[in-house]
Coordinates of C-alpha atoms and ligand atoms in Angstrom, one line a residue:
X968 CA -38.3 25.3 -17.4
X969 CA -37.0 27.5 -20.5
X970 CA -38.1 30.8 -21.0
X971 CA -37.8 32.7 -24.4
X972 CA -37.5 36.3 -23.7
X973 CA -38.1 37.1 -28.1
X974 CA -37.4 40.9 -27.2
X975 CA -33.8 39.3 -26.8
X976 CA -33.9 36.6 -29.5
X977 CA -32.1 37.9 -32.6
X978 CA -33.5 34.6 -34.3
X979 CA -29.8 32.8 -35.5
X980 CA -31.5 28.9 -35.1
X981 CA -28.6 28.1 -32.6
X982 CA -31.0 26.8 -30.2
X983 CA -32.9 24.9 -32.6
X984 CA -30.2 23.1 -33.8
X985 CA -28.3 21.9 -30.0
X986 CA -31.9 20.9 -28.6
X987 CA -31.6 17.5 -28.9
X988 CA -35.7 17.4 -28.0
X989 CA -36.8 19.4 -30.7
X990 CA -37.9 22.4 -27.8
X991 CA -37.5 25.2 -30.1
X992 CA -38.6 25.7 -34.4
X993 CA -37.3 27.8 -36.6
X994 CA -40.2 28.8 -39.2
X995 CA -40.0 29.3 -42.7
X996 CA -40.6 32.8 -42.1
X997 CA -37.4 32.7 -40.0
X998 CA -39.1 33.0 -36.8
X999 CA -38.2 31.0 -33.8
X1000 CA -40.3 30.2 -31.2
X1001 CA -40.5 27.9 -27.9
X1002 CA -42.6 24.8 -28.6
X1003 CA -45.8 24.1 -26.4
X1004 CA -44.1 20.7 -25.0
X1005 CA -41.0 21.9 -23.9
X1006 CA -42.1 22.7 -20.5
X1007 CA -42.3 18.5 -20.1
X1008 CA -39.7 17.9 -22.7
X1009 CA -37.0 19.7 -21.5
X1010 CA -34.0 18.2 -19.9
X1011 CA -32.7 21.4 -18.5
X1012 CA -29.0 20.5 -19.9
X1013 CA -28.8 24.3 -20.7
X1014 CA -27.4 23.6 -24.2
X1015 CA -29.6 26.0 -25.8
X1016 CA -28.4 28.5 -23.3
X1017 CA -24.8 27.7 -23.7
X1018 CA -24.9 28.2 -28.0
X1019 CA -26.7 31.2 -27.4
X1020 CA -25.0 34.2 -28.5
X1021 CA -26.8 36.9 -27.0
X1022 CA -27.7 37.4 -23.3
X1023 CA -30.9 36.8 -21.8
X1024 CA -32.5 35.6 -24.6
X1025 CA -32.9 32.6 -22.9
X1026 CA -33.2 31.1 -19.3
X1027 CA -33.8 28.2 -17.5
X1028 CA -36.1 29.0 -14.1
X1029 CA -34.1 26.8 -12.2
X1030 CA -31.1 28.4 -12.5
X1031 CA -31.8 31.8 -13.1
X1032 CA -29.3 32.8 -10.9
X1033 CA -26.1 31.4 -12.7
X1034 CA -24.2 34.1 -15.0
X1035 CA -22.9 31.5 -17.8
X1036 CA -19.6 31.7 -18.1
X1037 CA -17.6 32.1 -21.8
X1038 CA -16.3 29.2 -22.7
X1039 CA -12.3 28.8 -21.6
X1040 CA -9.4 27.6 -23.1
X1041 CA -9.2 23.9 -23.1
X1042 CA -6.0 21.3 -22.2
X1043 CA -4.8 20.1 -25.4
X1044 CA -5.3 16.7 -25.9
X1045 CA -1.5 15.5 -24.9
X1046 CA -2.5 17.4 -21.5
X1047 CA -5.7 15.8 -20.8
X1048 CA -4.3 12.5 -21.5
X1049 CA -1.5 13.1 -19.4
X1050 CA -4.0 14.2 -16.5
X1051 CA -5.8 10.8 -17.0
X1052 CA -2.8 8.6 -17.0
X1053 CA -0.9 9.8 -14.1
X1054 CA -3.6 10.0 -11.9
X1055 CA -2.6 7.0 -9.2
X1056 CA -4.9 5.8 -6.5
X1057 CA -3.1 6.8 -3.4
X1058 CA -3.2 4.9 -0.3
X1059 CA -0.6 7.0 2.0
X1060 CA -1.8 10.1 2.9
X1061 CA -0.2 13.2 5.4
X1062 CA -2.3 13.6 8.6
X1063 CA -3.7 17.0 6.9
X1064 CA -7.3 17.7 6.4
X1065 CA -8.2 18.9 3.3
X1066 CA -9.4 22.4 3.4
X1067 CA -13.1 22.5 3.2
X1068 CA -12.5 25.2 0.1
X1069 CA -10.4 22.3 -1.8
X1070 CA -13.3 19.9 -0.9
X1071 CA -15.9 22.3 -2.4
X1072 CA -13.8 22.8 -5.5
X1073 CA -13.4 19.0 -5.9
X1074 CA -17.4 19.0 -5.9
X1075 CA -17.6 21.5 -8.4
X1076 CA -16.2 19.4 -10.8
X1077 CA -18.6 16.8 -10.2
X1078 CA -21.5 18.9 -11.0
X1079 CA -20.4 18.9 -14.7
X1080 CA -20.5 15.1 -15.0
X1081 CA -23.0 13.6 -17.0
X1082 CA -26.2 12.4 -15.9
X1083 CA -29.0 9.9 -18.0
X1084 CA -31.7 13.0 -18.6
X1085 CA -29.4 15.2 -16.9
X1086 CA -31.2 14.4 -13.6
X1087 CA -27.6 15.0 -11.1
X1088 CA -29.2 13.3 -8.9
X1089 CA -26.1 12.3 -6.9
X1090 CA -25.2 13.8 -3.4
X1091 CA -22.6 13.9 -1.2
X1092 CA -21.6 13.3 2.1
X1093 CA -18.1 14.5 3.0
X1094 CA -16.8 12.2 6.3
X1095 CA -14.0 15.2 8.0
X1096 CA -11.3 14.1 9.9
X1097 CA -9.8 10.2 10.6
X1098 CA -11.7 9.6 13.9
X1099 CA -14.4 9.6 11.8
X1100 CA -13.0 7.9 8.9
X1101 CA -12.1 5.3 11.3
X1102 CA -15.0 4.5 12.9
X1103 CA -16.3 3.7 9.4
X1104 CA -14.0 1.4 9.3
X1105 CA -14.5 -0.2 11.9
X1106 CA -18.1 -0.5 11.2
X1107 CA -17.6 -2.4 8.1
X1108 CA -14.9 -4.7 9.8
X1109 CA -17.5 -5.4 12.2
X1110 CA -19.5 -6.9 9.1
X1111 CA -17.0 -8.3 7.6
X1112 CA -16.1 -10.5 11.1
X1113 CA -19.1 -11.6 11.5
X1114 CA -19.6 -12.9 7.9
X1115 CA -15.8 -14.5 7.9
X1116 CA -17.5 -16.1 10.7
X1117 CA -20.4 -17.3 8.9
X1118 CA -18.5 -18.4 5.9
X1119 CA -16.4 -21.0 8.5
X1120 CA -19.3 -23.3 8.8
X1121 CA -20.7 -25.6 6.9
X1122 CA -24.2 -24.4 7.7
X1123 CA -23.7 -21.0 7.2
X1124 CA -21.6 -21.4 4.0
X1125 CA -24.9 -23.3 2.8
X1126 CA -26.9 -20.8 4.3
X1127 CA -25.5 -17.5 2.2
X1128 CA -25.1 -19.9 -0.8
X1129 CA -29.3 -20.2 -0.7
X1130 CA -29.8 -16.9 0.1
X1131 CA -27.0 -15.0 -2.2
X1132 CA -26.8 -16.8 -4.8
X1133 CA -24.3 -19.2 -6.4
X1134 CA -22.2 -16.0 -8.0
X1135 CA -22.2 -14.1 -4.9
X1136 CA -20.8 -16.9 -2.5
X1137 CA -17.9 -17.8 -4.8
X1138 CA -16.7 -14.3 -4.9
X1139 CA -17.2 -14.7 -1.0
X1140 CA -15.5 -17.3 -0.6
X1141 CA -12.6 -16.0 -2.7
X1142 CA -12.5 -12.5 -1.3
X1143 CA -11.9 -14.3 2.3
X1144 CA -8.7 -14.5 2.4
X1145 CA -8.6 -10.9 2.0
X1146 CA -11.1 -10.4 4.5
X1147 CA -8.7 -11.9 6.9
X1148 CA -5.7 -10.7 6.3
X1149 CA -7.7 -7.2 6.7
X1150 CA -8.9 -8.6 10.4
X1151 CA -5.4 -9.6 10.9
X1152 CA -4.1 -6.5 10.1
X1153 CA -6.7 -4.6 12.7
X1154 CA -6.2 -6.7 15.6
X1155 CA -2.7 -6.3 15.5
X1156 CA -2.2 -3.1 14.9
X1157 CA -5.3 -1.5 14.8
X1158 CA -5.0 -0.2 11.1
X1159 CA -7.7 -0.6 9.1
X1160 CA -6.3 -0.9 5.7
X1161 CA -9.4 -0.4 4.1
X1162 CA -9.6 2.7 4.5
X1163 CA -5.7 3.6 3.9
X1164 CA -5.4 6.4 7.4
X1165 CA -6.9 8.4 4.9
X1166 CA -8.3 12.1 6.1
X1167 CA -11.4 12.1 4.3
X1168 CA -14.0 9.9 2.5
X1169 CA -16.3 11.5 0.1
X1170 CA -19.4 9.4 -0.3
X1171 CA -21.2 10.1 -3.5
X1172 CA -24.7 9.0 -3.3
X1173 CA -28.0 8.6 -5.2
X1174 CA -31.3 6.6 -5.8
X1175 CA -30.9 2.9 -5.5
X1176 CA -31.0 2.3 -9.5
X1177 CA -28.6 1.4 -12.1
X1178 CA -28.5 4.3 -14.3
X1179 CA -28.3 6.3 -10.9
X1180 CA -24.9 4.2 -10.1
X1181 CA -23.7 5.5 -13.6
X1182 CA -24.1 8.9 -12.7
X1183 CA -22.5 8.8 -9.5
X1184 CA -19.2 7.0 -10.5
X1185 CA -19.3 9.7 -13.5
X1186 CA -19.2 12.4 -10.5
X1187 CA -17.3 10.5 -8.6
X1188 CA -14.6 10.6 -11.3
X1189 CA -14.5 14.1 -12.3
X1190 CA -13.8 14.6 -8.4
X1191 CA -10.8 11.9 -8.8
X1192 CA -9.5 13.6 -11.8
X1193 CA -9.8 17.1 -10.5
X1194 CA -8.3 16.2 -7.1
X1195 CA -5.5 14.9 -9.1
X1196 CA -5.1 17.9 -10.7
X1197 CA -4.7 19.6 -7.5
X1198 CA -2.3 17.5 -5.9
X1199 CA -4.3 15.6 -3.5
X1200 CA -4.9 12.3 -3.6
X1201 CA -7.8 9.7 -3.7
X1202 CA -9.2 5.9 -4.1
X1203 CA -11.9 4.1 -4.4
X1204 CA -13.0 2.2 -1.3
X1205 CA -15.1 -0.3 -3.1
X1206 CA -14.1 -2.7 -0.2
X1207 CA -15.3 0.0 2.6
X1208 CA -18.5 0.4 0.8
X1209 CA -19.6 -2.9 0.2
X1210 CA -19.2 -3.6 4.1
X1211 CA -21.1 -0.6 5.1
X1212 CA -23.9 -1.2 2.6
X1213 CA -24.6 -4.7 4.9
X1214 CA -23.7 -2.9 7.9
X1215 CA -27.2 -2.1 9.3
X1216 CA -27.8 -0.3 12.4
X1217 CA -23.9 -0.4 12.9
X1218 CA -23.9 1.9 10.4
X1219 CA -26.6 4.1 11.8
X1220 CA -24.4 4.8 14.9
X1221 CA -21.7 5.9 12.7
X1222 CA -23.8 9.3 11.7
X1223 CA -23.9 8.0 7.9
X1224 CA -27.4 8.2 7.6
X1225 CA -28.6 8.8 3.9
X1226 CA -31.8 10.3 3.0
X1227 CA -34.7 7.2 2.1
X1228 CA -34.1 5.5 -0.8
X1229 CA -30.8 6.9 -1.4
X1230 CA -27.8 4.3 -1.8
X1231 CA -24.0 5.3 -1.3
X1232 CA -23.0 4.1 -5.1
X1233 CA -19.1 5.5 -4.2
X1234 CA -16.7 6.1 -1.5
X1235 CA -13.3 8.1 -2.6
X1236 CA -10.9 8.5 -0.1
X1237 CA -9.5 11.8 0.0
X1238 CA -6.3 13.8 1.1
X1239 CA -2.3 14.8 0.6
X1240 CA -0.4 12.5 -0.5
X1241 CA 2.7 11.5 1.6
X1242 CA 6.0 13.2 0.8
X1243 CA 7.8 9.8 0.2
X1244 CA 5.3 8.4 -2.5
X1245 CA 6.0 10.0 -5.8
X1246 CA 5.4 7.8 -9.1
X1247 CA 8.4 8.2 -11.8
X1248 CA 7.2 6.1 -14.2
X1249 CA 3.1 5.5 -15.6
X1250 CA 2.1 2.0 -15.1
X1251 CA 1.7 -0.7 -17.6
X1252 CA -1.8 -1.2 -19.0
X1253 CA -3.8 -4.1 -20.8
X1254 CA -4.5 -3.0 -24.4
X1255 CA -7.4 -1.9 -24.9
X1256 CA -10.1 -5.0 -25.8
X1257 CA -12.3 -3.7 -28.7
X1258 CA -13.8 -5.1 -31.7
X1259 CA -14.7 -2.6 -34.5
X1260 CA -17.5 -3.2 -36.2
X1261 CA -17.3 -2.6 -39.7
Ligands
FMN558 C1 -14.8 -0.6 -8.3 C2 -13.5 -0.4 -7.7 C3 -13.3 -0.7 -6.3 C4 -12.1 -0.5 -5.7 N1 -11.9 -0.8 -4.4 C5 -10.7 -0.6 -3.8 C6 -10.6 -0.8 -2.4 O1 -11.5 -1.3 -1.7 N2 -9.3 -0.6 -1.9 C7 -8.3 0.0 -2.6 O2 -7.2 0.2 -2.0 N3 -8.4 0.2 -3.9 C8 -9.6 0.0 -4.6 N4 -9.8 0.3 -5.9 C9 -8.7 0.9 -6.6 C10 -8.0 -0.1 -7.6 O3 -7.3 -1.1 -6.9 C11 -7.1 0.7 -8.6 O4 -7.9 1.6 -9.3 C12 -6.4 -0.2 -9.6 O5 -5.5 -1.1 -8.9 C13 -5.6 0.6 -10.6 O6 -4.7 1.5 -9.9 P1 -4.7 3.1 -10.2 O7 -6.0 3.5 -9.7 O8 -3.6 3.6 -9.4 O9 -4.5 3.3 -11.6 C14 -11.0 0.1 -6.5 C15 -11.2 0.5 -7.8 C16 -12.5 0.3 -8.4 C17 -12.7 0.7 -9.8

């Protein structure tokens, strides 16, 4: 993946040292020079690239077409903090779409999350408009009936308890309630507070394993933050996603179909928050629960 143009390289050892695979050595002689396994070693996280002082001394094929951008000023840390703390998950939103070029920045961001070996091997799928959004929804209320259902016998309580596990079917069983009040809520008015009237879902998706789950809530989160920092507003529909992963071929009629093997790991809702919701005041917090090691 790296290529070493040395008619470029004025030598300095920058590379060497932010490889954190030992791709490039720097001789004795002062020379350096691309090692053999780097074409399999290579993460690609462009860190060599980025401490390089010259231009096109080095390159990665597989994006050969980015210019690399100097480095810009950075939020101080009051700022960041700031950012962090007053971002609120928002579950009143304006009947506006996001514009598709707000959407596109908010994914920017999350291509600068990190990733285990750098692989970004998250994708999204951006759900436009609350007809759509709703007939998500509905989908996973659909699921969620038919398991409150379930869960009211004695036989089918016994049933998921064999089948799910003992941990599963306690949370079940405590989460119905919920799932109820959420029916409730539908039948009467035909909300679907799960997913809030909200404009827009993002669905970040990725293979169906752990680390990949990791790097999709990363990316999911930079898109939080940075939709924050734009004035929209977002949540996480943990709720939404959890009845569409059991949703089957409901889900299938919905036009959420993800590529084999891929799992939706995230669902953020997305759009403008209402005029009448402003926060005044940050929230309390737990304090953080750490040991230190010493
Ligand atoms: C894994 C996860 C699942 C969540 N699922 C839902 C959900 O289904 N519906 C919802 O309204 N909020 C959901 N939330 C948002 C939390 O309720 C919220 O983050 C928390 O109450 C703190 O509020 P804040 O985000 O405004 O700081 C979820 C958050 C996480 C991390």
């Amino acid at each position: 993946m790296i290529i070493h143009n040395i008619q470029n390289c004025t030598e300095c050892g920058a590379c060497v040292k932010a490889c954190s695979r030992q791709n490039f050595l720097l001789a004795t002689s002062g020379e350096v020079s691309l090692q053999p396994q780097a074409a399999d070693n290579c993460l690609g996280c462009g860190h060599c690239l980025a401490v390089c002082p010259v231009d096109n001394a080095l390159s990665l094929t597989e994006y050969k077409n980015d210019v690399l951008e100097p480095l810009p000023s950075l939020p101080d840390e009051k700022a960041t903090l700031d950012l962090i703390r007053t971002r609120r998950s928002i579950r009143c939103y304006q009947d506006i779409v996001p514009s598709q070029t707000q959407i596109t920045r908010l994914l920017n961001a999350a291509r600068y999350a990190p990733s285990g070996h750098n692989s970004q091997d998250f994708g999204f799928v951006v759900i436009y408009g609350q007809e759509r959004v709703k007939a998500l929804g509905e989908c996973a209320l659909n699921f969620y009936r038919r398991l409150v259902k379930i869960l009211s016998y004695k036989p089918g309580r016994w049933l998921i308890r064999l089948f799910a596990g003992k941990g599963t079917f306690e949370t079940l069983m405590t989460m119905t309630p919920r799932l109820k009040r959420h029916l409730a809520i539908y039948k009467e008015t035909g909300r679907i507070e799960m997913v809030w009237d909200a404009p827009c879902l993002i669905v970040v998706h990725g293979p169906d394993r752990p680390d990949s789950a990791v790097n999709a809530v990363l990316a999911g989160y930079n898109i939080m933050l940075q939709a924050h920092a734009m004035g929209l507003g977002t949540c996480i529909l943990g709720l939404l996603k959890e009845g569409l992963a059991h949703a089957g071929r409901g889900l299938k009629k919905t036009g959420l179909n993800l590529p084999p093997g891929q799992k939706m790991h995230m669902i953020i809702s997305l759009g403008i928050p209402q005029k009448d919701l402003s926060f005044c005041k940050i929230p309390p917090r737990k304090e953080a629960q750490v040991t230190f090691l010493e």
